[in-house]
Amino acid sequence: MLANEMGAFLGTRTLAEIRREMTALGPWSGARPAAPSVPVAEVPSAGDGQLVLATWHHLLDRGSLQDGEPFLAGTAAKARARVSAATAEAFGLADGDTVTVSNRRGSVSARVAVTDGMVDHVVWLPTNSDGSTVRASLGAVSGDLVTVTKGGAQ
């Protein structure tokens, strides 16, 4: 419908035509590549006051594709340090507390979000969000050990 509104014809006009075209293609019958073989890495063992870092990008973060777009950036989720209920209890944390996640290189402070389904002994932080620049501040990646303390950075 969008292509039609823009005056472009993509070879089909209706959903029924698209389904007929896809059915005519049939299922893939060629060879499939083998599944990748990746060696299993050792799980780090966290010491006292340490957790294993997990991190990934939020869909809306401090990425360069959002430069100069304050209204879109304003809808981004707030950075939260996500931990399991057992991890929160072990560290004396409650939902909404502030924690500092640090290593030899630097630190990041964020509010705690006790999260169902989180693995114990892990803290998750967004990789590159306002208030959580894990790679720039810590030089860390998923699987690294970090120190976690209650309260904001000193």
GROMACS .gro file of C-alpha atoms in nm:
model
  154
    1MET     CA    1   0.000   0.000   0.000
    2LEU     CA    2   0.288   0.234   0.079
    3ALA     CA    3   0.454   0.167  -0.257
    4ASN     CA    4   0.121   0.223  -0.431
    5GLU     CA    5   0.074   0.557  -0.254
    6MET     CA    6   0.423   0.657  -0.367
    7GLY     CA    7   0.342   0.565  -0.726
    8ALA     CA    8   0.562   0.255  -0.739
    9PHE     CA    9   0.443  -0.087  -0.856
   10LEU     CA   10   0.613  -0.385  -0.692
   11GLY     CA   11   0.450  -0.650  -0.909
   12THR     CA   12   0.163  -0.721  -0.674
   13ARG     CA   13  -0.126  -0.515  -0.547
   14THR     CA   14  -0.298  -0.741  -0.296
   15LEU     CA   15  -0.208  -0.977  -0.017
   16ALA     CA   16  -0.358  -1.265  -0.218
   17GLU     CA   17  -0.122  -1.187  -0.510
   18ILE     CA   18   0.178  -1.181  -0.273
   19ARG     CA   19   0.079  -1.516  -0.121
   20ARG     CA   20   0.038  -1.671  -0.469
   21GLU     CA   21   0.382  -1.545  -0.569
   22MET     CA   22   0.545  -1.679  -0.251
   23THR     CA   23   0.367  -2.016  -0.284
   24ALA     CA   24   0.494  -2.043  -0.642
   25LEU     CA   25   0.850  -2.003  -0.515
   26GLY     CA   26   0.811  -2.312  -0.296
   27PRO     CA   27   1.025  -2.415  -0.002
   28TRP     CA   28   1.406  -2.404  -0.010
   29SER     CA   29   1.544  -2.733  -0.143
   30GLY     CA   30   1.914  -2.652  -0.163
   31ALA     CA   31   2.192  -2.753   0.072
   32ARG     CA   32   2.202  -2.588   0.410
   33PRO     CA   33   2.526  -2.478   0.573
   34ALA     CA   34   2.644  -2.666   0.879
   35ALA     CA   35   2.572  -2.516   1.218
   36PRO     CA   36   2.866  -2.316   1.350
   37SER     CA   37   3.096  -2.487   1.595
   38VAL     CA   38   3.197  -2.251   1.873
   39PRO     CA   39   3.404  -2.363   2.169
   40VAL     CA   40   3.237  -2.319   2.507
   41ALA     CA   41   3.400  -2.045   2.714
   42GLU     CA   42   3.464  -2.086   3.083
   43VAL     CA   43   3.215  -1.913   3.311
   44PRO     CA   44   3.397  -1.658   3.528
   45SER     CA   45   3.381  -1.714   3.900
   46ALA     CA   46   3.275  -1.398   4.082
   47GLY     CA   47   3.450  -1.316   4.411
   48ASP     CA   48   3.318  -1.117   4.706
   49GLY     CA   49   3.143  -0.802   4.586
   50GLN     CA   50   3.175  -0.907   4.224
   51LEU     CA   51   2.925  -1.001   3.958
   52VAL     CA   52   2.950  -1.111   3.596
   53LEU     CA   53   2.864  -0.827   3.358
   54ALA     CA   54   2.599  -0.873   3.091
   55THR     CA   55   2.541  -0.589   2.848
   56TRP     CA   56   2.368  -0.507   2.521
   57HIS     CA   57   2.239  -0.200   2.338
   58HIS     CA   58   1.894  -0.058   2.391
   59LEU     CA   59   1.710   0.009   2.066
   60LEU     CA   60   1.722   0.380   2.147
   61ASP     CA   61   2.056   0.478   2.299
   62ARG     CA   62   2.346   0.718   2.246
   63GLY     CA   63   2.418   0.578   1.899
   64SER     CA   64   2.532   0.816   1.627
   65LEU     CA   65   2.218   0.759   1.418
   66GLN     CA   66   2.026   0.956   1.681
   67ASP     CA   67   2.260   1.258   1.688
   68GLY     CA   68   2.058   1.578   1.663
   69GLU     CA   69   1.730   1.398   1.733
   70PRO     CA   70   1.642   1.503   2.089
   71PHE     CA   71   1.273   1.412   2.064
   72LEU     CA   72   1.340   1.050   1.967
   73ALA     CA   73   1.622   1.026   2.223
   74GLY     CA   74   1.381   1.159   2.486
   75THR     CA   75   1.174   0.840   2.452
   76ALA     CA   76   1.470   0.610   2.534
   77ALA     CA   77   1.446   0.382   2.836
   78LYS     CA   78   1.633   0.494   3.148
   79ALA     CA   79   1.952   0.303   3.225
   80ARG     CA   80   1.897   0.042   3.495
   81ALA     CA   81   2.129  -0.213   3.655
   82ARG     CA   82   1.925  -0.532   3.634
   83VAL     CA   83   1.984  -0.811   3.887
   84SER     CA   84   1.796  -1.118   4.007
   85ALA     CA   85   1.609  -1.118   4.338
   86ALA     CA   86   1.872  -1.351   4.492
   87THR     CA   87   2.157  -1.125   4.376
   88ALA     CA   88   1.977  -0.818   4.512
   89GLU     CA   89   1.932  -0.990   4.847
   90ALA     CA   90   2.297  -1.099   4.861
   91PHE     CA   91   2.413  -0.742   4.795
   92GLY     CA   92   2.152  -0.580   5.023
   93LEU     CA   93   1.980  -0.409   4.730
   94ALA     CA   94   1.619  -0.315   4.670
   95ASP     CA   95   1.440  -0.201   4.358
   96GLY     CA   96   1.527   0.164   4.297
   97ASP     CA   97   1.853   0.168   4.499
   98THR     CA   98   2.159   0.310   4.328
   99VAL     CA   99   2.460   0.087   4.262
  100THR     CA  100   2.805   0.155   4.127
  101VAL     CA  101   2.944  -0.101   3.886
  102SER     CA  102   3.319  -0.064   3.853
  103ASN     CA  103   3.648  -0.218   3.750
  104ARG     CA  104   4.010  -0.095   3.737
  105ARG     CA  105   3.927   0.142   3.450
  106GLY     CA  106   3.619   0.326   3.575
  107SER     CA  107   3.265   0.310   3.705
  108VAL     CA  108   2.900   0.344   3.607
  109SER     CA  109   2.620   0.422   3.852
  110ALA     CA  110   2.258   0.330   3.788
  111ARG     CA  111   1.935   0.255   3.969
  112VAL     CA  112   1.866  -0.111   4.044
  113ALA     CA  113   1.583  -0.300   3.876
  114VAL     CA  114   1.521  -0.638   4.040
  115THR     CA  115   1.420  -0.843   3.737
  116ASP     CA  116   1.240  -1.179   3.712
  117GLY     CA  117   1.423  -1.430   3.495
  118MET     CA  118   1.770  -1.283   3.555
  119VAL     CA  119   2.052  -1.527   3.621
  120ASP     CA  120   2.203  -1.505   3.970
  121HIS     CA  121   2.552  -1.349   4.010
  122VAL     CA  122   2.499  -1.132   3.700
  123VAL     CA  123   2.442  -0.758   3.659
  124TRP     CA  124   2.303  -0.631   3.329
  125LEU     CA  125   2.367  -0.273   3.211
  126PRO     CA  126   2.284  -0.110   2.878
  127THR     CA  127   2.599  -0.076   2.668
  128ASN     CA  128   2.566   0.283   2.545
  129SER     CA  129   2.279   0.471   2.706
  130ASP     CA  130   2.258   0.798   2.896
  131GLY     CA  131   2.409   0.719   3.233
  132SER     CA  132   2.551   0.382   3.122
  133THR     CA  133   2.844   0.390   2.883
  134VAL     CA  134   2.987   0.048   2.964
  135ARG     CA  135   3.253   0.024   2.693
  136ALA     CA  136   3.367   0.386   2.722
  137SER     CA  137   3.365   0.402   3.103
  138LEU     CA  138   3.467   0.048   3.193
  139GLY     CA  139   3.625  -0.085   2.875
  140ALA     CA  140   3.425  -0.397   2.956
  141VAL     CA  141   3.221  -0.650   2.760
  142SER     CA  142   2.975  -0.923   2.854
  143GLY     CA  143   3.138  -1.189   3.068
  144ASP     CA  144   3.384  -0.956   3.243
  145LEU     CA  145   3.391  -0.946   3.621
  146VAL     CA  146   3.289  -0.617   3.781
  147THR     CA  147   3.267  -0.492   4.138
  148VAL     CA  148   2.922  -0.387   4.255
  149THR     CA  149   2.869  -0.157   4.552
  150LYS     CA  150   2.555   0.000   4.691
  151GLY     CA  151   2.539   0.374   4.637
  152GLY     CA  152   2.648   0.618   4.368
  153ALA     CA  153   3.004   0.680   4.250
  154GLN     CA  154   3.222   0.859   4.502
   0.00000   0.00000   0.00000
